[in-house]
Amino acid sequence: SFNITSEIHCRTKVRSPQHYSYPSIFIYGHRASGKSHVLHILMKELELPHAAVSCVECVSAALLYERVLTSFFGRSAASFLPRSPSLSEFVRLYRHQRSQSPAEQTRYIVMEKAELLRDADANLLPALLRLQELVDDNITVILLSEIVWEKFRPNTGCFEPLLLHFPDYSKGSLQQILSTDSHPSYSAELYSSYINILLGVFYSVCRDLRELRHLAALNFNKFCEPLTEGKVKETETHKLWRNIEPHLKKAMQTVYIREVSSLQWEQMQQTEDEGGALRGLSAHTHVELPYYSKFLLIAAYLASYNPARTDKRFFVKHHGKIRKTNFLKKNEKTSNHLLGPKPFALDRLLAIFYSVVDSRVAPTASIFSQISSLVTLQLLTQISHTDQLDAPKYKCSISLDFISAVSRTVNFDIVKYLYDFL
Amino acid sequence: MSTSSVSKGCFVFKPSSKKRKTRSLEHYFTRDCEGRESSERRFKLCEDLWNKIKAETEVLQEELNKKILDSLLDFAKKCSTTRQHCDWASKMRANEIPTAALVLGVNVPDHDMTFQSLFDLLKHSVTPHVVSVQAKECGVLKHLLKRVLEGLMDVAVDDDDEEEMEQNPRSVHCSLSTLSDWYTAKTKKSSSATPGKKRNVQDEDEHHHHHQTPPVVIIFKDLEGFNPRVLQDFISICSRYIDRLPLMFIFGIATSPSTVQHMLPHSVSSLLCIELFQSLSCTQHLATVIDKLILTAQFPFKLNGKVMQVLISIFLYHDFSVRNFIKGLQLALLEHFHSQPLSILCCKKKEALLNVTLLSGRDLETVRQLPSFIRFVEKQEAGEQVKLMTDDDHLKEACQKLIKDLRKYHKSYYPVLRCLHTLTSLLPRYPLGKQIRELHLICLEKNVWENEDYQSAMKLLKMLAKDELITSLRKCSEILSSAKSKKMKKAFTELDELLAKFKHLDAAVPETVQEEPESVTSPIRNLQQQKKTDLFQLQKTLLEMNESRRSKKKSPFELLRNEVVEFIDGLVTCHLPPPESQTLYEVCYYSSSATVRRHLNATPRTSIQTALSSPCFYLQNESLKNEDGTVSNSAPDICIAYKLHLECGRLINLYDWLEAYATVVSAAEGQDPDCDTFGKVDDVKHARFIRSVSELEFLGFIKSTRQKTDHVARLTWGGC
């Protein structure tokens, strides 16, 4: 489906070992645009010597070196690598091995998810780009990325690789590719018309080939239902469309965004009649908390979203009137909910806690341990480093909806205490 | 200890290898408990009882977890079988990793037990390859991979960081391809090892598919704790191997399932096939534990209302931890046997009766001083009173009878409590509490029938509809039928008779129905006949109706209903008086709520302040005691410094503070106030002062400040 395959062909056909191929190629394109697939097929079909590496997997450079050496020279070569090898050790070992088994044709290193190389050691990416020079071998490094090359280029400059762009699939090519995995017991035409309907619904929201393939597989049984029941013939496309269309729309709201899993979706299809709505993941937002934890969370929310200067107005009995407009500095006038949570110190949290909680609470150890529990539950975030014992700082990381639900359960009207809603 | 070193410095001395002999629990128990003679036997009783309670809780936990664990196991089995299906649909989505999202509630430490049993069950019945990881061990991807590999392959995994680790020949590289290779080797080996001599190839293959590719299960104990970045990378690596390595994840979630969506972007969550499993809420869990451990006559040990209240409020207000609740129960149990010499009678009936005969003279004296016993004696005749107070043998006999009575009280208390709860939990707005523990607390406190809510509940019961009343009465009769005491059996037959009467009523009902409508509807009919209705007329008619209803004779059902309610009321007044009213209740009831609170819900700040302001409380040195609550001059340095700093404002002048300190200390040393050197700062005093100031800083009472030279800032409010 790609005309660039021939382009690579031209380069791979350079036979003479004196004439090395281009040191590095950088290929970029969106997710599921066929980058790895094309390379994989190319390498396999043409039986080229290559090492395929995913950068996510290589948690250390050592793993990368090991992979490369193993795939080119066998396992024994990799065993010579010392513990935590440096780049130069790798180069030395490679040169040594190469002298023993020289390349008959270009060797390739294919690196997937190359954008992660940016976070690796600073010298790794530039070295890989001119690895050919370093090891003096006919080797080409192919980097696959979802990000354009401009975002890679180090400040110090580096060898410029050959850039290739994989554009997104067009609707036509998507149709063509998806139609290839047709169901063995149905005709290819039927499957193709099914794909056509599917694309009609989903193309506007999703062009990811993998997702579309997944959706196609999940909903095909439903599509075939009238056929198996014998109500409709294969040729009556319109009737089939009428049957499947509302179903696909529903899939878009649930299974596409992984609200329900594919397994549950299938079960739903089997048992389903219109009423049986399965509750998705995000429907379960309720969290049961101990009583004081709820108030601690409320206090944290208030501390995060109210300016500290307004605490007096909310929590001191005879505070007098404070005008909203004159009282605040200019930058505080924008809604705090738009700006996001602000950090607060433990002292302030406890001060607010003691004034919102309705009974006298002793400052027991379990009150403090509840704060750290809230941090581990990720309802609060600790801003300062965990080593800092003195005056730790926190942020409240929950939404207004969540805190309103929590405060409802303890009969606390949180909106009354929020400066933004005054 | 000394060193051969010439230079000054700090030296580390490792403890000598031979360990100190660890003393047995029994030693600690008997060391300083009340009533030493019987302490050994009490320890034995306490241990036995605790073991019984522990076994009971374990059974309970298992039952509670059974449902969710079973469904999880089913899920795991289903996943491993669908993976081996070869039909079109499952092939199309074979690249998804099956994932179970297990929601367990906010108390994370409590999950350990659930995960342990899940781990064992999976290992036992699904797959040998299970590993569970915790967030704190997996800060970075490498560590997570390492933990997973080590857990599954049971070998040391090469980690580049640790230089001190010697080159281990068995160590392997830390990557998932190692695991995948290992898995292939493992499954191949075991399949070739199976004795299948004359099977044809296809059969062999099938066999291989079904049994030789067990899934690899990774349990993430606390999903919230994981670094999202690490988790995302790990999942995307795993998905690359899913065709070779049948992985399965279990996410332990403490908050809500939507966390998964917060942590994982769509590109990662699309690699998972998540199914949700919700465990029992912890409040329900607690209710079951209370039902099985507290509200039963099975265990002789009881908690009084206050202790119970403390334990429940720690649960509801602080931690939601059932495990802590049971720990609290254990603490109360230990304290009871430790501090109460008469707890020797807190055991099974036979043993208790035997132990009564073994009571020493001192124990009997303690019995005579028990408030409940004194009340009992006051009710007796004069001659009997003298006998009880003087004759030891007579007292022992009386005790045996009283112990029996106490047992009988418990045997009828719990069934009646349950009956009352079944009836009152039907009523609107739950006048006596929604949970049985609330009702139990009310009953422990005082006579429940004197409670206003109880009276209103009885009134409401007298208005209950027939079918509701009868179904709950049936439940009551079931409860009573399972009780074993004589009184309960009698109550059961009485209740049955009443239920039979209701049945009779059903048969007789038609006649009454015919009569009733006439009398009730006639005024309304009058109303309808009059075409013009004005307000006055309407009011009059309604008043008439009201009048007629009041004067109307009660229907047989209503009469019977009243009879039933009276019967229940009778049961309650007879069997539900608070335990304090029972003689010798001190034997079984633990009542020191302050101790429990102090141990379970510590107040560090208050303790520090107590230690500083009245050091005699902890040091238990009489000489430090001062009448008016001030600190004596001879108190430890830090207490003096603390006391002086209370008199200062927000900023404290260090020099003034030092002078004041020197004055106080000089007085303590007994120097003559008129002497020249009195209150003078010498090197030693200076050093002592500096030390106490830095100690106060360490405790968080003061901190250095740049606002003013030679000043420190106070961090607490109040004082003198």
Coordinates of N, CA, C and O in Angstrom, one line a residue, chain A residues 52-58 67 110-113, chain B residues 237 240:
Chain A
A52 N 16.1 -5.8 15.6 CA 14.9 -5.0 15.9 C 14.8 -4.7 17.4 O 14.8 -5.7 18.2
V53 N 14.8 -3.5 17.8 CA 14.8 -3.1 19.2 C 13.7 -2.1 19.5 O 13.5 -1.2 18.7
S54 N 13.0 -2.3 20.6 CA 12.1 -1.3 21.0 C 12.7 -0.5 22.1 O 13.2 -1.1 23.1
C55 N 12.7 0.8 22.0 CA 13.3 1.6 23.0 C 12.6 1.6 24.4 O 13.2 1.9 25.4
V56 N 11.3 1.3 24.4 CA 10.6 1.2 25.7 C 11.3 0.1 26.5 O 11.4 0.2 27.7
E57 N 11.6 -1.0 25.8 CA 12.1 -2.1 26.5 C 13.5 -1.9 27.1 O 13.9 -2.5 28.1
C58 N 14.3 -1.1 26.3 CA 15.7 -1.0 26.8 C 15.8 0.0 27.9 O 16.0 1.2 27.7
R67 N 21.2 -6.6 22.7 CA 20.3 -7.0 21.7 C 21.0 -7.0 20.3 O 20.9 -7.9 19.5
V110 N 16.9 -1.6 13.7 CA 15.6 -0.9 13.6 C 15.2 -0.5 15.0 O 15.0 -1.4 15.8
M111 N 15.0 0.7 15.3 CA 14.7 1.2 16.6 C 13.3 1.7 16.7 O 13.1 2.8 16.1
E112 N 12.4 1.0 17.4 CA 11.0 1.5 17.5 C 11.0 2.5 18.7 O 11.7 2.4 19.6
K113 N 9.9 3.4 18.6 CA 9.7 4.4 19.7 C 11.0 5.1 20.0 O 11.4 5.3 21.1
Chain B
I237 N 5.4 -2.7 27.0 CA 6.3 -3.7 26.8 C 5.6 -5.1 26.8 O 5.8 -5.9 25.9
R240 N 3.9 -6.3 23.8 CA 4.7 -6.7 22.7 C 4.9 -8.2 22.8 O 5.3 -8.9 21.8

